[in-house]
Amino acid sequence: MKRFHVHIAVANLEDSIRFYSALFHAQPTVQKTDYAKWMLEDPRLNFAISSRGGAAGIDHLGFQVDSEEELAQLQHQLQAADISMVTQTGTACCYAESNKHWVTDPSGLAWESYQTLASIPTFNGGESASGEPASACCAPKTATVKITPKNNCAPGSGCC
């Protein structure tokens, strides 16, 4: 079953956790020093926030699925729409390992379709190739950007 996903970059994580916990009447399912996520059932939503240097606002939207079959169906839908797509397999992003497909809508907003495989202990698998801490979202700047093999992220994009 699909779950809608929203990832928002925030200026102050602590204030935002307090606000969204009150709004959702629930504490985060995952909470780290730079990231929080709520897995809500009503509405069925994966809502994530992070404070990793990106401009405040919507970072990306997407659909989280439970199975390889659902992910393959979303991939077919994206291909049928003749949208350029970036595929990542076993990528580290937002304290999780996932298989995913990225597209960019006509307005430049990144959309992620993904299946979470496992939790990981660090944001995007740890440090970037330069040794700096990994930055915000894994979304490629455009759907046609080649993903680097070292960190599974588009050059200059940061990560989820």
Coordinates of C-alpha atoms in Angstrom, one line a residue:
M1 CA 0.0 0.0 0.0
K2 CA 1.3 3.4 -0.9
R3 CA 2.1 6.1 1.7
F4 CA 2.4 9.8 0.6
H5 CA 5.8 11.2 1.5
V6 CA 6.6 14.9 2.2
H7 CA 10.1 16.1 3.2
I8 CA 10.5 19.7 4.4
A9 CA 13.7 21.5 5.2
V10 CA 13.4 23.5 8.4
A11 CA 15.3 26.3 10.0
N12 CA 14.9 25.1 13.6
L13 CA 14.5 21.4 14.1
E14 CA 13.5 21.6 17.8
D15 CA 10.8 24.2 17.2
S16 CA 9.5 22.3 14.2
I17 CA 9.3 19.0 16.1
R18 CA 7.3 20.7 18.8
F19 CA 5.0 22.2 16.1
Y20 CA 4.4 19.1 14.0
S21 CA 4.1 16.8 17.1
A22 CA 1.2 19.1 18.3
L23 CA -0.3 19.3 14.7
F24 CA -0.2 15.5 14.3
H25 CA -1.0 14.8 17.9
A26 CA 2.0 12.3 17.8
Q27 CA 5.7 12.2 18.5
P28 CA 8.1 11.4 15.7
T29 CA 8.6 7.8 14.8
V30 CA 12.3 8.6 14.2
Q31 CA 14.1 11.5 15.8
K32 CA 17.8 12.4 15.3
T33 CA 19.8 15.6 16.0
D34 CA 19.2 16.7 12.4
Y35 CA 16.1 14.8 11.3
A36 CA 12.6 13.7 12.4
K37 CA 10.0 11.5 10.7
W38 CA 6.3 10.8 11.5
M39 CA 4.7 7.6 10.0
L40 CA 1.0 8.6 10.2
E41 CA -1.9 6.3 9.5
D42 CA -4.6 8.9 9.2
P43 CA -3.8 10.2 6.7
R44 CA -1.3 7.6 5.5
L45 CA 1.7 9.8 5.4
N46 CA 5.5 9.7 5.8
F47 CA 6.3 13.2 6.9
A48 CA 10.0 14.1 7.4
I49 CA 11.8 17.2 8.3
S50 CA 15.5 18.0 8.4
S51 CA 17.8 20.9 9.3
R52 CA 20.8 20.2 7.1
G53 CA 21.5 23.5 5.5
G54 CA 18.8 23.6 2.8
A55 CA 16.5 26.5 2.3
A56 CA 13.4 26.2 4.5
G57 CA 10.4 24.8 2.6
I58 CA 9.3 21.7 0.7
D59 CA 12.4 19.7 -0.3
H60 CA 10.6 16.9 -2.2
L61 CA 7.4 14.8 -2.4
G62 CA 6.9 11.2 -3.1
F63 CA 5.4 7.8 -2.6
Q64 CA 6.7 5.1 -0.2
V65 CA 5.7 1.6 -1.1
D66 CA 5.8 -1.7 0.8
S67 CA 6.9 -4.0 -2.0
E68 CA 9.1 -4.4 -5.1
E69 CA 6.0 -5.0 -7.2
E70 CA 4.5 -1.6 -6.1
L71 CA 7.8 0.1 -6.9
A72 CA 7.9 -1.5 -10.3
Q73 CA 4.3 -0.3 -11.0
L74 CA 5.3 3.3 -10.1
Q75 CA 8.3 3.0 -12.4
H76 CA 6.1 1.8 -15.3
Q77 CA 3.8 4.8 -14.7
L78 CA 6.7 7.2 -14.8
Q79 CA 8.1 5.6 -17.9
A80 CA 4.6 5.8 -19.6
A81 CA 4.6 9.5 -18.9
D82 CA 7.9 9.8 -20.8
I83 CA 9.6 11.4 -17.9
S84 CA 13.4 11.2 -17.5
M85 CA 14.1 9.1 -14.4
V86 CA 17.0 8.5 -12.1
T87 CA 17.1 5.1 -10.4
Q88 CA 19.0 4.3 -7.2
T89 CA 19.4 0.8 -5.9
G90 CA 20.4 0.2 -2.3
T91 CA 21.0 3.9 -1.7
A92 CA 21.6 5.4 1.7
C93 CA 19.3 8.3 2.4
C94 CA 17.7 9.8 5.5
Y95 CA 18.8 7.1 8.0
A96 CA 17.4 4.4 5.6
E97 CA 18.6 2.1 2.8
S98 CA 16.2 2.2 -0.1
N99 CA 15.5 1.4 -3.8
K100 CA 14.1 4.4 -5.5
H101 CA 13.2 6.3 -8.7
W102 CA 13.4 10.1 -8.9
V103 CA 11.7 12.4 -11.4
T104 CA 11.4 16.1 -11.6
D105 CA 8.0 17.7 -12.4
P106 CA 7.7 20.5 -15.0
S107 CA 8.0 23.1 -12.2
G108 CA 11.3 21.6 -11.0
L109 CA 10.0 19.8 -7.9
A110 CA 11.6 16.5 -7.1
W111 CA 9.4 13.4 -6.7
E112 CA 10.7 10.2 -5.1
S113 CA 9.1 6.8 -5.4
Y114 CA 10.8 4.3 -3.1
Q115 CA 10.8 1.1 -1.0
T116 CA 12.7 1.2 2.3
L117 CA 14.9 -1.8 2.8
A118 CA 16.5 -1.2 6.2
S119 CA 17.4 1.4 8.8
I120 CA 20.9 2.7 8.9
P121 CA 22.6 4.5 11.8
T122 CA 23.8 7.6 10.0
F123 CA 22.2 10.2 7.7
N124 CA 22.8 9.2 4.1
G125 CA 25.4 6.7 5.2
G126 CA 27.7 9.2 6.9
E127 CA 30.1 11.6 5.4
S128 CA 30.2 12.8 1.8
A129 CA 33.0 12.0 -0.6
S130 CA 34.8 15.2 0.6
G131 CA 34.7 14.0 4.3
E132 CA 32.1 16.6 5.2
P133 CA 28.9 15.5 6.9
A134 CA 26.3 14.6 4.3
S135 CA 23.9 17.4 3.6
A136 CA 20.2 17.6 3.0
C137 CA 18.1 15.6 0.5
C138 CA 19.2 12.8 -1.9
A139 CA 17.0 14.3 -4.7
P140 CA 18.9 14.9 -7.9
K141 CA 18.8 18.5 -9.1
T142 CA 17.2 17.2 -12.3
A143 CA 16.0 13.7 -13.2
T144 CA 18.7 13.5 -15.9
V145 CA 21.7 14.1 -13.5
K146 CA 24.0 11.0 -13.2
I147 CA 24.2 9.7 -9.6
T148 CA 27.7 9.3 -8.2
P149 CA 28.6 5.8 -7.2
K150 CA 30.4 6.9 -4.0
N151 CA 27.3 8.4 -2.2
N152 CA 24.4 7.6 -4.5
C153 CA 23.6 11.3 -4.7
A154 CA 23.6 13.8 -7.6
P155 CA 26.7 16.1 -7.5
G156 CA 25.9 19.3 -5.6
S157 CA 22.4 18.1 -4.6
G158 CA 22.9 17.1 -1.0
C159 CA 20.8 14.2 0.2
C160 CA 17.4 13.3 1.9

